[in-house]
Coordinates of C-alpha atoms in Angstrom, one line a residue:
M1 CA -146.4 -129.7 82.3
N2 CA -143.0 -128.8 83.8
V3 CA -141.6 -129.7 87.2
A4 CA -142.5 -126.5 88.9
F5 CA -146.2 -126.7 87.8
A6 CA -146.3 -130.4 88.9
L7 CA -144.8 -129.6 92.3
A8 CA -147.3 -126.8 92.9
L9 CA -150.2 -129.0 91.8
V10 CA -149.3 -131.8 94.1
A11 CA -148.8 -129.3 97.0
F12 CA -152.2 -127.6 96.2
V13 CA -154.1 -130.9 96.2
L14 CA -152.5 -132.2 99.4
Q15 CA -153.0 -129.0 101.3
C16 CA -156.7 -128.7 100.2
V17 CA -157.3 -132.3 101.4
T18 CA -155.5 -131.6 104.7
A19 CA -157.5 -128.4 105.2
V20 CA -160.9 -130.2 104.7
A21 CA -159.8 -133.1 107.0
M22 CA -158.6 -130.7 109.7
F23 CA -161.8 -128.6 109.7
V24 CA -163.9 -131.8 109.9
I25 CA -161.8 -133.2 112.7
S26 CA -161.9 -129.9 114.6
R27 CA -165.7 -130.5 115.2
A28 CA -164.9 -133.4 117.5
P29 CA -164.7 -132.5 121.3
G30 CA -161.1 -131.8 122.4
W31 CA -159.9 -131.4 118.8
E32 CA -160.6 -127.6 118.4
R33 CA -156.9 -127.0 117.9
A34 CA -157.1 -128.8 114.5
R35 CA -158.8 -125.6 113.1
L36 CA -155.5 -123.8 113.4
F37 CA -153.7 -126.5 111.5
G38 CA -156.5 -126.3 108.9
L39 CA -155.7 -122.6 108.6
I40 CA -152.0 -123.6 108.1
A41 CA -153.1 -126.0 105.3
V42 CA -155.3 -123.3 103.7
S43 CA -152.4 -120.7 103.6
A44 CA -150.2 -123.4 102.0
A45 CA -152.8 -124.3 99.4
L46 CA -153.3 -120.7 98.5
Y47 CA -149.5 -120.3 98.1
A48 CA -149.4 -123.4 95.8
G49 CA -152.4 -122.2 93.8
V50 CA -150.8 -118.8 93.1
D51 CA -147.6 -120.6 92.0
M52 CA -149.7 -122.8 89.6
W53 CA -151.2 -119.7 88.1
A54 CA -147.7 -118.1 87.6
V55 CA -146.2 -121.2 86.0
A56 CA -149.1 -122.2 83.9
M57 CA -149.1 -119.3 81.5
P58 CA -147.1 -116.2 80.5
L59 CA -148.3 -113.2 82.6
P60 CA -148.0 -109.5 82.0
S61 CA -145.8 -107.5 84.3
D62 CA -148.8 -106.2 86.4
A63 CA -150.0 -109.8 87.0
L64 CA -146.5 -110.9 87.9
G65 CA -146.5 -108.2 90.6
W66 CA -149.7 -109.5 92.1
V67 CA -148.2 -113.1 92.1
I68 CA -145.4 -112.1 94.5
R69 CA -147.6 -109.8 96.5
L70 CA -150.3 -112.5 97.1
N71 CA -147.7 -115.1 98.0
L72 CA -146.0 -112.8 100.4
T73 CA -149.3 -112.3 102.1
N74 CA -150.0 -116.1 102.1
A75 CA -146.5 -116.6 103.6
G76 CA -147.3 -114.1 106.4
L77 CA -150.6 -115.8 107.1
H78 CA -148.8 -119.2 107.2
A79 CA -146.2 -118.0 109.6
S80 CA -148.8 -116.5 112.0
A81 CA -150.9 -119.6 111.8
W82 CA -147.9 -121.8 112.8
L83 CA -147.2 -119.5 115.7
L84 CA -150.7 -119.8 117.0
Y85 CA -150.8 -123.6 116.5
T86 CA -147.5 -124.0 118.3
F87 CA -148.6 -122.3 121.5
A88 CA -152.3 -123.1 121.6
D89 CA -153.9 -125.8 123.8
E90 CA -156.4 -128.3 122.6
R91 CA -159.3 -126.0 122.9
A92 CA -157.5 -123.4 120.8
R93 CA -159.1 -120.3 122.3
L94 CA -157.1 -117.1 121.4
R95 CA -157.7 -115.6 124.8
D96 CA -155.9 -118.5 126.5
L97 CA -152.7 -117.9 124.4
P98 CA -149.8 -115.9 125.9
R99 CA -150.2 -112.2 125.1
W100 CA -146.9 -111.9 123.2
V101 CA -147.9 -114.8 120.9
R102 CA -151.1 -113.0 120.0
L103 CA -149.2 -109.7 119.4
V104 CA -146.5 -111.3 117.3
A105 CA -149.0 -113.3 115.1
I106 CA -151.2 -110.3 114.5
G107 CA -148.3 -107.9 113.9
N108 CA -146.5 -110.3 111.5
L109 CA -149.7 -110.7 109.4
A110 CA -150.6 -107.0 109.5
V111 CA -147.1 -105.8 108.5
I112 CA -146.6 -108.3 105.7
S113 CA -150.2 -107.8 104.4
V114 CA -149.8 -104.0 104.3
L115 CA -146.4 -104.1 102.6
A116 CA -147.6 -106.7 100.0
L117 CA -151.1 -105.5 99.2
S118 CA -150.1 -101.8 99.1
G119 CA -147.4 -102.6 96.4
L120 CA -144.5 -101.3 98.7
A121 CA -143.0 -104.8 98.7
V122 CA -142.4 -104.7 94.8
A123 CA -139.6 -102.6 93.4
D124 CA -140.1 -100.4 90.4
G125 CA -138.4 -101.4 87.1
P126 CA -138.6 -104.3 84.7
A127 CA -139.1 -107.9 85.8
V128 CA -136.1 -110.2 86.1
R129 CA -135.9 -113.3 83.9
M130 CA -134.2 -116.4 85.2
R131 CA -133.6 -119.7 83.5
V132 CA -132.9 -123.0 85.3
E133 CA -130.9 -124.8 82.6
S134 CA -131.0 -128.2 84.3
L135 CA -134.8 -128.3 84.4
G136 CA -135.5 -126.2 81.2
I137 CA -137.6 -123.7 83.2
D138 CA -137.8 -119.9 82.7
Y139 CA -138.9 -117.7 85.6
T140 CA -140.1 -114.1 85.1
Q141 CA -140.6 -112.1 88.4
P142 CA -140.5 -108.6 89.6
N143 CA -137.8 -107.5 92.1
L144 CA -138.7 -107.2 95.8
S145 CA -138.1 -103.7 97.3
L146 CA -136.2 -103.2 100.5
L147 CA -139.5 -103.2 102.4
G148 CA -140.5 -106.4 100.6
N149 CA -137.3 -108.1 101.7
L150 CA -138.0 -106.8 105.3
G151 CA -141.5 -108.4 105.2
A152 CA -140.1 -111.7 104.0
A153 CA -137.5 -111.5 106.8
I154 CA -140.2 -110.9 109.4
G155 CA -142.2 -113.9 108.2
L156 CA -139.1 -116.1 108.3
T157 CA -138.3 -114.9 111.8
T158 CA -141.8 -115.7 113.0
L159 CA -141.5 -119.2 111.5
C160 CA -138.2 -119.6 113.2
V161 CA -139.9 -118.9 116.6
S162 CA -142.1 -122.0 115.9
W163 CA -139.2 -124.0 114.5
V164 CA -137.0 -123.4 117.6
T165 CA -139.9 -124.1 119.9
W166 CA -140.6 -127.6 118.3
I167 CA -136.9 -128.4 118.4
R168 CA -136.8 -127.7 122.1
R169 CA -139.9 -129.8 122.7
A170 CA -138.3 -132.6 120.7
W171 CA -135.2 -132.4 122.8
A172 CA -137.3 -132.5 126.0
G173 CA -139.0 -135.7 124.7
V174 CA -142.5 -134.2 124.2
P175 CA -144.5 -136.9 122.2
G176 CA -145.0 -136.0 118.5
A177 CA -142.5 -133.0 118.7
L178 CA -139.7 -134.8 116.9
G179 CA -141.6 -135.3 113.7
L180 CA -142.6 -131.6 113.7
A181 CA -139.1 -130.5 114.3
I182 CA -137.8 -132.5 111.4
G183 CA -140.6 -131.3 109.1
F184 CA -140.0 -127.7 110.2
T185 CA -136.3 -128.0 109.5
L186 CA -136.9 -129.2 105.9
F187 CA -139.6 -126.6 105.5
S188 CA -137.3 -123.8 106.8
V189 CA -134.5 -124.9 104.3
C190 CA -137.0 -124.7 101.5
A191 CA -138.4 -121.3 102.7
I192 CA -134.9 -119.8 102.9
E193 CA -134.2 -121.2 99.4
E194 CA -137.3 -119.5 98.0
A195 CA -136.4 -116.2 99.7
L196 CA -132.9 -116.4 98.1
V197 CA -134.4 -117.2 94.7
T198 CA -136.8 -114.3 95.1
A199 CA -133.9 -112.0 96.0
G200 CA -132.0 -113.1 92.9
V201 CA -129.2 -114.7 95.0
V202 CA -129.9 -118.2 93.9
H203 CA -131.0 -119.3 90.5
F204 CA -133.2 -122.4 90.9
I205 CA -136.9 -123.3 91.1
F206 CA -139.0 -122.2 94.0
L207 CA -139.0 -125.0 96.7
A208 CA -141.6 -123.4 99.1
D209 CA -144.3 -125.8 97.8
L210 CA -142.1 -128.7 98.5
G211 CA -141.4 -127.3 102.0
Y212 CA -145.1 -127.0 102.7
I213 CA -145.4 -130.7 101.9
F214 CA -142.5 -131.6 104.2
V215 CA -144.1 -129.9 107.2
V216 CA -147.8 -130.2 106.6
V217 CA -148.2 -133.7 105.4
P218 CA -146.2 -135.4 108.3
V219 CA -148.1 -133.4 110.8
T220 CA -151.4 -134.3 109.1
L221 CA -150.5 -138.0 109.2
Q222 CA -149.6 -137.7 112.8
L223 CA -152.9 -135.9 113.7
M224 CA -154.9 -138.4 111.7
G225 CA -153.1 -141.2 113.6
R226 CA -154.0 -139.5 116.9
F227 CA -157.6 -139.1 115.7
T228 CA -157.8 -142.7 114.7
D229 CA -156.4 -143.8 118.2
D230 CA -158.9 -141.5 119.9
A231 CA -161.7 -143.0 117.8
R232 CA -160.5 -146.5 118.8
R233 CA -160.4 -145.5 122.4
W234 CA -163.8 -143.9 122.2
S235 CA -165.1 -147.1 120.6
I236 CA -163.6 -149.2 123.4
A237 CA -165.0 -146.8 125.9
S238 CA -168.4 -146.8 124.2
S239 CA -168.4 -150.5 124.3
A240 CA -167.4 -150.5 128.0
L241 CA -170.0 -147.9 128.7
A242 CA -172.6 -149.9 126.9
V243 CA -171.7 -152.9 129.1
E244 CA -171.7 -150.7 132.1
V245 CA -175.1 -149.3 131.2
K246 CA -176.4 -152.8 130.6
T247 CA -175.1 -153.9 134.0
R248 CA -176.4 -150.8 135.8
T249 CA -179.7 -151.2 134.0
E250 CA -179.9 -154.9 135.1
E251 CA -179.0 -153.8 138.6
R252 CA -181.6 -151.1 138.6
D253 CA -184.2 -153.6 137.3
A254 CA -183.1 -156.0 140.0
A255 CA -183.4 -153.3 142.6
R256 CA -186.8 -152.3 141.2
D257 CA -187.9 -155.9 141.3
A258 CA -186.6 -156.3 144.9
L259 CA -188.4 -153.1 145.9
I260 CA -191.6 -154.4 144.3
E261 CA -191.1 -157.7 146.1
Q262 CA -190.4 -155.9 149.3
E263 CA -193.6 -153.8 148.9
R264 CA -195.5 -157.0 148.0
L265 CA -194.3 -158.7 151.1
A266 CA -195.1 -155.7 153.2
A267 CA -198.6 -155.8 151.8
L268 CA -198.8 -159.5 152.6
G269 CA -197.5 -158.7 156.1
R270 CA -200.3 -156.2 156.5
L271 CA -202.8 -158.8 155.1
A272 CA -201.4 -161.4 157.6
A273 CA -201.8 -159.0 160.5
G274 CA -205.3 -158.0 159.4
V275 CA -206.3 -161.6 159.0
G276 CA -204.8 -162.5 162.3
H277 CA -206.6 -159.6 164.0
E278 CA -210.0 -160.5 162.6
I279 CA -209.5 -164.2 163.7
S280 CA -208.2 -163.5 167.1
N281 CA -211.4 -161.8 168.5
P282 CA -213.8 -164.7 167.7
L283 CA -211.1 -167.2 168.7
Q284 CA -210.8 -165.4 172.0
Y285 CA -214.4 -165.7 173.1
L286 CA -214.6 -169.2 171.6
S287 CA -211.6 -170.3 173.7
F288 CA -213.0 -168.8 176.9
S289 CA -216.5 -170.1 176.1
L290 CA -215.2 -173.7 175.8
E291 CA -213.3 -173.3 179.0
E292 CA -216.5 -172.1 180.7
L293 CA -218.3 -175.1 179.3
R294 CA -215.7 -177.6 180.4
E295 CA -215.7 -176.1 183.9
D296 CA -219.5 -175.7 184.3
S297 CA -220.1 -179.3 183.2
H298 CA -217.3 -180.9 185.1
G299 CA -218.3 -184.3 186.3
A300 CA -221.6 -184.4 184.4
R301 CA -220.1 -185.1 180.9
S302 CA -220.2 -188.3 179.0
A303 CA -217.1 -189.8 177.4
E304 CA -218.4 -188.6 174.0
A305 CA -218.8 -185.1 175.3
D306 CA -215.3 -185.1 176.7
E307 CA -214.0 -186.3 173.3
T308 CA -216.0 -183.6 171.6
L309 CA -214.6 -180.9 173.9
A310 CA -211.1 -182.3 173.3
R311 CA -211.5 -182.1 169.6
A312 CA -212.9 -178.5 170.0
F313 CA -209.9 -177.5 172.1
E314 CA -207.6 -179.1 169.5
G315 CA -209.3 -177.1 166.7
V316 CA -208.9 -173.9 168.8
S317 CA -205.2 -174.8 169.3
R318 CA -204.6 -175.3 165.6
I319 CA -206.3 -172.0 164.7
R320 CA -204.2 -170.3 167.4
R321 CA -201.0 -171.7 165.8
V322 CA -202.1 -170.4 162.4
V323 CA -202.8 -167.0 163.9
D324 CA -199.5 -167.0 165.7
G325 CA -197.7 -167.9 162.4
L326 CA -199.4 -165.1 160.5
R327 CA -198.6 -162.6 163.3
S328 CA -195.0 -163.7 163.3
Y329 CA -194.8 -163.1 159.6
A330 CA -196.4 -159.7 159.9
R331 CA -194.3 -158.6 162.9
P332 CA -192.5 -160.9 165.2
T333 CA -193.6 -159.2 168.4
G334 CA -194.2 -161.1 171.6
A335 CA -191.5 -163.6 170.8
Q336 CA -188.9 -164.2 173.5
F337 CA -185.5 -164.2 171.8
V338 CA -182.8 -166.1 173.6
S339 CA -179.6 -167.9 172.8
A340 CA -180.7 -171.4 171.5
D341 CA -178.7 -174.5 170.8
V342 CA -179.4 -175.5 167.2
H343 CA -179.0 -179.3 167.8
H344 CA -181.6 -179.1 170.5
I345 CA -183.9 -177.2 168.2
V346 CA -183.5 -179.8 165.4
Q347 CA -184.1 -182.7 167.8
A348 CA -187.2 -181.0 169.2
A349 CA -188.4 -180.5 165.7
M350 CA -187.8 -184.1 164.9
R351 CA -189.9 -185.1 168.0
V352 CA -192.8 -182.8 167.0
A353 CA -192.8 -184.1 163.3
S354 CA -192.2 -187.7 164.3
P355 CA -195.9 -188.7 163.8
Q356 CA -195.7 -187.5 160.2
L357 CA -192.3 -189.0 159.6
R358 CA -192.9 -192.5 161.0
R359 CA -193.4 -195.2 158.4
V360 CA -192.7 -192.7 155.6
A361 CA -189.0 -192.2 155.5
S362 CA -185.7 -193.0 157.1
I363 CA -184.0 -190.1 158.8
E364 CA -180.3 -189.2 158.4
L365 CA -178.8 -186.7 160.8
D366 CA -175.5 -185.0 160.1
L367 CA -175.3 -182.5 162.9
Q368 CA -171.9 -180.9 162.7
P369 CA -170.9 -178.5 165.5
V370 CA -172.4 -175.1 165.0
P371 CA -172.7 -172.0 167.2
C372 CA -175.9 -171.0 168.9
V373 CA -178.4 -168.7 167.3
F374 CA -180.5 -166.0 168.8
G375 CA -184.2 -166.5 168.5
D376 CA -187.5 -167.6 169.9
E377 CA -187.4 -171.4 170.6
G378 CA -190.9 -172.2 169.5
Q379 CA -190.6 -170.3 166.3
L380 CA -187.2 -171.9 165.6
V381 CA -188.8 -175.4 166.1
Q382 CA -191.7 -174.4 163.8
M383 CA -189.5 -173.2 161.0
I384 CA -187.8 -176.6 160.9
V385 CA -191.0 -178.7 161.4
N386 CA -192.8 -177.2 158.5
P387 CA -190.3 -178.4 155.8
L388 CA -190.0 -181.8 157.6
V389 CA -193.7 -182.2 157.4
N390 CA -193.8 -181.1 153.8
A391 CA -191.0 -183.6 152.9
A392 CA -192.8 -186.4 154.7
Q393 CA -196.1 -185.7 152.8
A394 CA -194.3 -185.6 149.5
L395 CA -192.6 -188.9 150.2
R396 CA -195.8 -190.6 151.4
D397 CA -197.6 -189.4 148.2
A398 CA -194.8 -190.8 146.0
T399 CA -194.9 -194.1 147.9
E400 CA -198.7 -194.4 147.5
R401 CA -198.6 -193.6 143.8
A402 CA -195.8 -196.3 143.3
S403 CA -197.9 -198.8 145.3
L404 CA -194.8 -199.8 147.4
D405 CA -195.1 -201.9 150.5
E406 CA -192.1 -200.5 152.1
P407 CA -191.3 -196.8 152.0
S408 CA -188.1 -195.9 150.3
G409 CA -188.0 -192.3 151.3
R410 CA -185.0 -190.6 152.9
I411 CA -184.8 -187.3 154.7
R412 CA -181.4 -185.9 155.5
V413 CA -180.9 -183.1 158.0
V414 CA -177.5 -181.4 158.0
T415 CA -176.2 -178.5 160.2
R416 CA -173.0 -176.7 159.4
T417 CA -171.3 -173.4 159.8
T418 CA -170.9 -171.3 156.6
S419 CA -167.7 -169.5 155.7
D420 CA -169.1 -166.2 157.0
G421 CA -170.1 -167.6 160.3
Y422 CA -173.8 -168.2 159.7
V423 CA -175.6 -171.4 160.8
E424 CA -177.0 -173.4 157.9
I425 CA -179.7 -176.1 158.3
T426 CA -180.4 -178.2 155.3
I427 CA -183.4 -180.5 154.9
A428 CA -183.2 -182.6 151.8
D429 CA -185.3 -185.6 150.6
N430 CA -185.3 -188.0 147.7
G431 CA -188.9 -187.3 146.8
P432 CA -190.3 -185.9 143.5
G433 CA -189.1 -182.4 144.3
F434 CA -191.0 -179.1 143.8
P435 CA -193.0 -178.7 140.5
A436 CA -191.2 -176.4 138.2
D437 CA -194.2 -174.1 137.8
V438 CA -194.7 -173.8 141.5
L439 CA -191.1 -173.4 142.6
P440 CA -190.6 -169.7 141.7
R441 CA -193.8 -168.8 143.7
L442 CA -193.1 -170.8 146.8
G443 CA -193.4 -168.5 149.8
E444 CA -196.5 -166.7 148.5
P445 CA -199.7 -167.3 150.5
Y446 CA -202.1 -170.0 149.2
V447 CA -199.5 -171.3 146.8
T448 CA -199.4 -175.1 147.5
T449 CA -198.5 -178.4 145.8
K450 CA -201.2 -180.2 147.8
L451 CA -204.3 -178.3 146.7
T452 CA -206.3 -181.5 146.1
E453 CA -205.4 -182.8 149.6
G454 CA -206.6 -179.7 151.4
G455 CA -203.3 -177.8 151.6
T456 CA -203.8 -174.1 152.5
G457 CA -200.5 -172.9 151.1
L458 CA -199.6 -171.1 154.3
G459 CA -196.8 -173.4 155.6
V460 CA -194.0 -172.0 153.5
F461 CA -195.4 -168.5 153.7
V462 CA -195.3 -168.7 157.5
T463 CA -191.9 -170.3 157.6
Q464 CA -190.5 -167.6 155.4
G465 CA -191.9 -165.0 157.8
L466 CA -190.4 -166.7 160.8
V467 CA -187.0 -167.0 159.1
Q468 CA -187.0 -163.3 158.1
A469 CA -188.1 -162.4 161.6
H470 CA -184.8 -164.1 162.8
K471 CA -182.8 -162.1 160.2
G472 CA -182.2 -165.3 158.2
T473 CA -182.8 -166.5 154.7
L474 CA -184.9 -169.4 153.3
F475 CA -183.8 -171.0 150.0
M476 CA -185.6 -173.8 148.2
Q477 CA -184.5 -175.8 145.1
N478 CA -184.6 -179.2 143.5
A479 CA -181.5 -181.3 143.8
S480 CA -179.7 -182.4 140.6
E481 CA -180.1 -186.0 141.6
G482 CA -183.8 -185.5 142.5
G483 CA -185.7 -184.5 145.5
A484 CA -186.3 -181.2 147.2
V485 CA -183.8 -179.2 149.2
V486 CA -184.8 -176.6 151.8
R487 CA -181.9 -174.5 153.3
I488 CA -182.3 -172.2 156.3
T489 CA -179.5 -169.8 157.1
L490 CA -179.5 -168.0 160.4
P491 CA -177.0 -165.5 162.1
S492 CA -175.1 -167.1 164.9
C493 CA -174.5 -165.7 168.4
D494 CA -171.7 -166.3 170.9
C495 CA -172.6 -169.0 173.4
V496 CA -171.3 -172.3 174.7
G497 CA -173.4 -175.4 174.8
A498 CA -177.2 -175.2 175.2
D499 CA -178.0 -172.0 177.1
I500 CA -181.7 -171.9 176.4
T501 CA -183.7 -169.5 178.6
S502 CA -187.1 -171.0 179.3
H503 CA -190.3 -169.1 179.0
P504 CA -191.8 -167.7 182.2
T505 CA -193.8 -170.3 183.9
R506 CA -197.5 -169.6 183.6
V507 CA -200.2 -170.3 186.1
D508 CA -201.5 -173.8 185.5
S509 CA -204.6 -173.5 187.7
I510 CA -206.7 -170.5 188.5
G511 CA -206.7 -169.8 192.1
V512 CA -208.5 -167.2 194.2
V513 CA -206.7 -163.9 194.4
A514 CA -207.4 -160.8 196.3
R515 CA -210.3 -158.9 194.8
R516 CA -208.5 -156.5 192.7
H517 CA -210.5 -154.0 190.7
V518 CA -209.8 -154.4 186.9
L519 CA -211.1 -152.1 184.2
L520 CA -211.7 -154.3 181.0
V521 CA -212.0 -152.3 177.7
D522 CA -212.9 -153.9 174.3
D523 CA -215.4 -152.9 171.6
E524 CA -216.2 -156.7 170.9
P525 CA -219.0 -157.6 173.3
L526 CA -218.5 -161.3 173.1
V527 CA -214.7 -160.9 173.8
L528 CA -215.5 -158.5 176.6
G529 CA -218.0 -160.9 178.2
A530 CA -215.8 -164.0 177.8
I531 CA -212.7 -162.4 179.4
A532 CA -214.8 -160.7 182.2
R533 CA -216.4 -164.1 183.1
G534 CA -212.9 -165.7 183.3
L535 CA -211.6 -162.9 185.6
V536 CA -214.7 -163.0 187.8
R537 CA -214.3 -166.8 188.2
A538 CA -210.6 -166.1 189.2
G539 CA -211.8 -163.7 191.9
Y540 CA -211.4 -160.3 190.4
H541 CA -213.8 -157.4 190.5
V542 CA -214.3 -156.4 186.8
T543 CA -215.8 -153.1 185.4
L544 CA -216.5 -153.1 181.6
A545 CA -216.1 -150.4 179.1
A546 CA -217.1 -150.7 175.3
D547 CA -214.4 -148.3 174.1
G548 CA -211.6 -145.9 175.1
A549 CA -213.9 -142.9 175.7
E550 CA -216.1 -144.8 178.1
A551 CA -213.0 -146.1 179.9
L552 CA -211.6 -142.6 180.3
Q553 CA -214.8 -141.4 181.9
L554 CA -214.6 -144.2 184.4
L555 CA -210.9 -143.7 185.2
R556 CA -211.6 -140.0 185.9
T557 CA -214.2 -141.0 188.6
Q558 CA -212.8 -144.0 190.4
P559 CA -209.5 -145.8 190.8
F560 CA -208.6 -149.2 189.4
D561 CA -205.9 -151.6 190.2
A562 CA -205.2 -152.4 186.5
V563 CA -206.5 -151.5 183.1
V564 CA -206.8 -154.2 180.4
S565 CA -207.6 -152.6 177.0
D566 CA -207.9 -153.6 173.4
L567 CA -205.8 -151.4 171.0
M568 CA -208.0 -150.9 168.0
M569 CA -211.4 -149.4 169.0
P570 CA -213.8 -146.7 167.7
R571 CA -214.0 -143.2 169.2
L572 CA -210.8 -143.5 171.3
T573 CA -208.3 -146.2 170.7
G574 CA -206.3 -148.0 173.4
M575 CA -203.2 -146.2 172.2
E576 CA -204.9 -142.8 172.6
L577 CA -206.2 -143.9 176.0
A578 CA -202.7 -144.8 177.2
E579 CA -201.3 -141.5 176.0
I580 CA -204.0 -139.6 178.0
L581 CA -203.3 -141.7 181.1
A582 CA -199.6 -140.9 180.8
A583 CA -200.4 -137.2 181.1
E584 CA -203.3 -137.4 183.6
H585 CA -202.7 -140.6 185.6
P586 CA -199.1 -141.7 185.3
Q587 CA -199.6 -144.4 188.0
T588 CA -202.5 -145.9 186.1
R589 CA -200.5 -145.8 182.9
R590 CA -197.9 -148.0 184.4
R591 CA -200.6 -150.5 185.3
F592 CA -202.0 -150.5 181.7
I593 CA -202.1 -153.8 179.8
A594 CA -202.8 -153.8 176.1
M595 CA -204.5 -156.6 174.2
T596 CA -204.4 -156.9 170.4
G597 CA -205.2 -159.3 167.6
G598 CA -202.3 -157.9 165.6
A599 CA -200.6 -154.6 165.0
V600 CA -202.3 -153.6 161.8
S601 CA -201.0 -150.0 161.6
A602 CA -197.7 -148.1 162.0
A603 CA -199.0 -146.5 165.1
A604 CA -199.9 -149.9 166.6
E605 CA -196.5 -151.3 165.8
A606 CA -194.8 -148.3 167.5
F607 CA -197.0 -148.8 170.5
V608 CA -196.4 -152.5 171.0
A609 CA -192.7 -151.8 170.7
D610 CA -192.9 -149.5 173.7
P611 CA -191.5 -151.4 176.7
R612 CA -193.5 -149.3 179.2
A613 CA -196.6 -151.6 179.2
P614 CA -197.0 -155.3 178.5
V615 CA -198.8 -156.4 175.3
L616 CA -200.9 -159.6 175.1
Y617 CA -201.7 -161.1 171.8
K618 CA -205.2 -162.6 171.3
P619 CA -206.3 -165.3 171.8
I620 CA -204.8 -165.0 175.4
D621 CA -204.9 -167.6 178.1
L622 CA -206.6 -166.6 181.3
S623 CA -203.5 -167.6 183.3
Q624 CA -201.4 -165.4 181.1
L625 CA -203.8 -162.5 181.7
I626 CA -203.7 -163.1 185.5
E627 CA -199.9 -163.1 185.5
S628 CA -199.7 -159.8 183.7
I629 CA -202.3 -158.2 186.0
E630 CA -200.4 -159.3 189.1
A631 CA -197.1 -158.2 187.6
V632 CA -198.3 -154.6 186.9
V633 CA -200.0 -154.4 190.3
A634 CA -196.9 -155.5 192.1

């Protein structure tokens, strides 16, 4: 194996490997341009393969002619491929190339191929034998004709266009251009040397195969390095994308869980409204009936009967508070939101809860200055009373289980202002804390830690509804040192000191009023009768209607000073009755008073939010009803 054959073999192998690598890489998005470099490597491999054929064995003169004709064609293909690669973008679309580049590349390949393959590039006459004494190599090759030399010159010129372009880019500091410019320079020297050897001017081995190595291998290494960097960046981006997808998936799951929780709470709100509505009607006539019983038997009751009545009224009052709590959770309508001093609210809650707290725990107050909050005073007190009572019960149970003579319980109440301006009320105790299995479910109805003691599981449920109605948050946890912590956060409002607006004063005793004519509408006969008797005792003239349709007929035949109607009724609801009155009797519509046990539908919620008519929530007090009638009449 001589030097020429070894050089051609090395070049052939390297160019084949490069071609395969480039065609594989070109399948990656953004690497389409590598196809053109693969074409460059293929043309170089073909050139080296023909050289191996020529050096490996003695060839007849006809075969020698084909050697030079094929390599001249390969050289033309190589020059055109370099021109396309030099001016192509990463997508390597021919239509995106400058028009002159396409014309030069196609013209160069066409002219050289026609001259070479037609035989016009080879001169007639015997082949020329050359010997390189220093390497002990003999060459036998035919002479190039004038047209053959012209074709070689065209190919070299085309290569020079690419060479000069890369030199200019290297001078301009284009990344990667310097290596290509150096490789092209070495390749151009070897190409010129081969042209001179072919023309018989220089007697040496052909160095074009070495030139191909000079230009193709560095560029291949450069492209492979870029591809490796891209792969590394893709790997990093893929990892980041995986993390992002995981994060977004977790956020989506959290949003889905929040939506499910919101829908669950909405369903619970509708349940609360429905329960409150169903309880309100019987509670209404029970309350009025007890009031009638107390008035009718005034002065003729024994002490035991008075005590029994008192317990009955206390039971009605407790049921009323539960219904109000459920209604507040479902929709906090009817509440009177005013600016309230938090310290006064806490102190009022302490007074309300004092029977439960006494002899159970010592109370520590850390009432730091805080701004006022906007809310209903009664509901604000209730949302603090509930966790105080729960803490007192937990501490009492712990004391009884430990058989302690003196209670060791402590309840600490702290008020402070958060960094974002919210008011935070914390109620903490040193009791046993919340059971781990119950803590995640606190706030659901009927979930209680006092099931064996008759707990209903509505305390935290109602408290959560009240807090949400005030646009606050309720957070419950176990302290690290033991005990339960309940934290209520409420938005503050601008106020100075205690500027608490009191509720309107209600009528404490029912007096005789002018005999106003009132139309009373309700589909519950017991409720209808109880309220009617109360109004008659107060001096009103009352006409009854069992539903909205019957009431409408009465309204079309006679005038009334006021209309008191339930909202949810068959045939014609109170909302529909009010709508008809607004069109037919606007003056009567302005004297329309609605009663409801709870807004259990979207239409009912929209109606009670309408400020044009007062809405009374069952069970209503007679004095409250009289105030409303006199207000609309006035």
